[in-house]
Amino acid sequence: MARMPLVIYPDEILKRRSADITEIDQALVDFARDMAETMYLAQGVGLAAPQVARNVRVITVDVEPDDGGKALLHLINPVILDAHGRTTWEEGCLSFPGLAAEVKRKKEIHVQAYDLEGKLVDIEADGLLSICIQHEIDHLNGVTFVDRLNPVQKKLVVRDYLRRRAEDQHDDRLEAIRSVHR
Ligand code: ZN
């Protein structure tokens, strides 16, 4: 298994709609395993393929990362068939380092997807698992969690995030220059 580099917002890859998977072969199984490793190493509970630069409909979710992979899910071409209720959670995203925001979503969802063996699976999800699957399926449609905020809130949150990122990159460059001259 191998860790893959994460795509960071505002990369255009995160704004594209991802294509359906048409064949579940060994290359896809290896890719899904690399996604899981990347997610665990980054201490995330979910990852969508566009976040590792592949615009295909694959997501990896594990909302209990400390149980040794028992709760790990790989979902291929996931579709939400039914959704009920409303809820609000504070969400973060591996593609937005350091950012958290409260997002309104459906409370319970019924999801259908293929697993890595090509079997159709049905999942009834509530709580964090529901939120996480909705967040990752959004990524497959080119939607990030800031797109779920109202337009004014989104503008403020994104502006602060981009400003902090620019400052961090500036600090990194200064540090690089200092170490060259040391
Ligand atoms: Zn995300």
Coordinates of C-alpha atoms and ligand atoms in Angstrom, one line a residue:
M1 CA 0.0 0.0 0.0
A2 CA 1.1 3.5 -0.6
R3 CA 0.2 6.9 0.6
M4 CA -1.0 9.3 -2.1
P5 CA -0.6 13.2 -2.1
L6 CA -3.8 15.0 -1.1
V7 CA -5.4 17.6 -3.5
I8 CA -5.9 20.9 -1.6
Y9 CA -8.7 23.4 -2.3
P10 CA -9.0 25.5 -4.5
D11 CA -7.7 22.9 -7.0
E12 CA -9.9 22.5 -10.0
I13 CA -9.9 18.7 -9.6
L14 CA -12.2 19.2 -6.6
K15 CA -14.8 21.1 -8.8
R16 CA -15.2 18.3 -11.4
R17 CA -17.9 15.7 -11.6
S18 CA -16.4 12.2 -11.3
A19 CA -17.0 9.4 -13.8
D20 CA -18.7 6.1 -12.9
I21 CA -16.5 3.0 -12.4
T22 CA -17.2 0.5 -15.2
E23 CA -15.0 -2.4 -14.1
I24 CA -13.8 -3.5 -10.6
D25 CA -10.4 -5.0 -11.3
Q26 CA -7.2 -5.5 -9.3
A27 CA -6.0 -2.0 -10.2
L28 CA -9.2 -0.5 -8.6
V29 CA -8.8 -2.7 -5.5
D30 CA -5.2 -1.6 -5.1
F31 CA -6.3 2.1 -5.6
A32 CA -9.0 1.7 -2.9
R33 CA -6.6 0.3 -0.5
D34 CA -4.1 3.1 -1.1
M35 CA -7.0 5.5 -0.5
A36 CA -7.7 3.9 2.9
E37 CA -4.0 4.1 3.9
T38 CA -3.9 7.8 2.8
M39 CA -7.1 8.5 4.9
Y40 CA -5.8 6.8 8.0
L41 CA -2.3 8.5 7.8
A42 CA -4.0 11.9 7.4
Q43 CA -6.3 11.0 10.4
G44 CA -9.5 11.5 8.3
V45 CA -12.7 9.5 8.6
G46 CA -13.5 9.7 4.9
L47 CA -11.8 10.2 1.5
A48 CA -13.1 10.6 -2.0
A49 CA -11.1 9.7 -5.1
P50 CA -10.9 13.3 -6.4
Q51 CA -9.0 14.2 -3.2
V52 CA -6.2 12.0 -4.5
A53 CA -6.5 13.4 -8.0
R54 CA -8.7 10.7 -9.6
N55 CA -12.1 11.9 -10.9
V56 CA -13.8 8.5 -10.4
R57 CA -16.7 7.5 -8.2
V58 CA -15.0 5.8 -5.3
I59 CA -15.2 6.7 -1.6
T60 CA -13.6 5.3 1.5
V61 CA -15.1 5.8 4.9
D62 CA -14.2 4.7 8.4
V63 CA -15.9 6.5 11.3
E64 CA -14.3 4.2 13.9
P65 CA -10.7 4.4 12.9
D66 CA -9.4 2.9 16.1
D67 CA -11.1 -0.5 15.7
G68 CA -8.5 -2.0 13.3
G69 CA -10.4 -1.5 10.1
K70 CA -13.6 -3.3 11.0
A71 CA -15.7 -0.3 10.1
L72 CA -13.9 0.4 6.9
L73 CA -16.1 0.9 3.8
H74 CA -15.1 1.2 0.2
L75 CA -18.1 2.3 -1.8
I76 CA -18.1 2.2 -5.6
N77 CA -20.6 4.3 -7.6
P78 CA -22.6 5.2 -4.4
V79 CA -26.1 6.5 -4.8
I80 CA -28.4 8.0 -2.1
L81 CA -31.8 6.4 -2.7
D82 CA -33.7 8.0 0.2
A83 CA -33.0 10.6 2.9
H84 CA -34.9 11.8 6.0
G85 CA -34.7 14.5 8.6
R86 CA -32.3 17.4 9.1
T87 CA -29.1 17.7 11.2
T88 CA -26.2 20.0 11.7
W89 CA -22.6 18.9 12.3
E90 CA -19.2 20.6 12.4
E91 CA -17.3 19.2 9.5
G92 CA -13.7 19.3 8.4
C93 CA -12.1 18.1 5.1
L94 CA -8.6 16.7 4.3
S95 CA -8.6 19.1 1.3
F96 CA -9.1 22.1 3.5
P97 CA -6.3 21.9 6.2
G98 CA -7.3 23.7 9.4
L99 CA -10.9 24.6 8.4
A100 CA -14.1 23.5 10.2
A101 CA -17.6 24.8 9.6
E102 CA -21.1 23.8 10.6
V103 CA -23.0 22.2 7.7
K104 CA -26.7 21.3 7.4
R105 CA -27.5 17.9 5.9
K106 CA -30.0 15.1 5.9
K107 CA -30.0 13.1 9.1
E108 CA -30.6 9.5 7.8
I109 CA -29.8 8.1 4.4
H110 CA -30.3 4.9 2.4
V111 CA -27.2 4.4 0.2
Q112 CA -26.7 1.8 -2.5
A113 CA -23.2 1.1 -3.9
Y114 CA -20.9 -1.7 -5.1
D115 CA -18.2 -3.1 -2.8
L116 CA -14.7 -4.2 -4.0
E117 CA -16.0 -7.7 -4.8
G118 CA -18.6 -6.2 -7.2
K119 CA -21.5 -7.0 -4.8
L120 CA -24.4 -4.5 -4.5
V121 CA -24.6 -3.3 -0.9
D122 CA -27.4 -1.4 0.9
I123 CA -26.5 0.8 3.8
E124 CA -28.8 2.6 6.2
A125 CA -26.8 5.3 7.9
D126 CA -27.4 7.8 10.7
G127 CA -25.1 10.0 12.8
L128 CA -21.5 10.5 11.7
L129 CA -21.6 7.7 9.2
S130 CA -24.5 9.4 7.4
I131 CA -22.7 12.8 7.4
C132 CA -19.5 11.4 6.2
I133 CA -21.0 9.5 3.3
Q134 CA -23.0 12.6 2.2
H135 CA -19.8 14.7 2.4
E136 CA -17.8 12.2 0.3
I137 CA -20.6 11.7 -2.3
D138 CA -20.6 15.5 -2.7
H139 CA -16.9 15.3 -3.6
L140 CA -17.8 13.0 -6.5
N141 CA -20.2 15.7 -7.8
G142 CA -17.6 18.4 -7.6
V143 CA -19.2 19.9 -4.4
T144 CA -17.2 20.7 -1.2
F145 CA -18.6 21.3 2.2
V146 CA -18.1 25.1 1.9
D147 CA -20.6 24.9 -1.0
R148 CA -23.2 23.8 1.5
L149 CA -22.9 27.0 3.5
N150 CA -25.1 30.0 2.7
P151 CA -23.3 32.3 0.1
V152 CA -22.3 35.0 2.6
Q153 CA -20.9 32.5 5.1
K154 CA -19.1 30.7 2.3
K155 CA -17.4 33.9 1.1
L156 CA -16.2 34.7 4.7
V157 CA -15.0 31.2 5.5
V158 CA -13.2 30.7 2.1
R159 CA -11.6 34.2 2.4
D160 CA -10.2 33.4 5.8
Y161 CA -9.0 30.0 4.7
L162 CA -7.2 31.3 1.6
R163 CA -5.6 34.1 3.6
R164 CA -4.3 31.7 6.2
R165 CA -3.0 29.4 3.5
A166 CA -1.2 32.3 1.8
E167 CA 0.4 33.2 5.1
D168 CA 1.5 29.6 5.8
Q169 CA 3.1 29.4 2.3
H170 CA 4.8 32.7 2.8
D171 CA 6.2 31.4 6.2
D172 CA 7.4 28.2 4.4
R173 CA 9.2 30.2 1.8
L174 CA 10.9 32.4 4.4
E175 CA 12.0 29.3 6.3
A176 CA 13.4 27.8 3.1
I177 CA 15.3 31.0 2.3
R178 CA 16.7 31.1 5.9
S179 CA 17.8 27.5 5.8
V180 CA 19.7 28.2 2.5
H181 CA 21.5 31.1 4.1
R182 CA 22.2 29.4 7.4
Ligands
ZN1 ZN -13.9 16.4 2.1

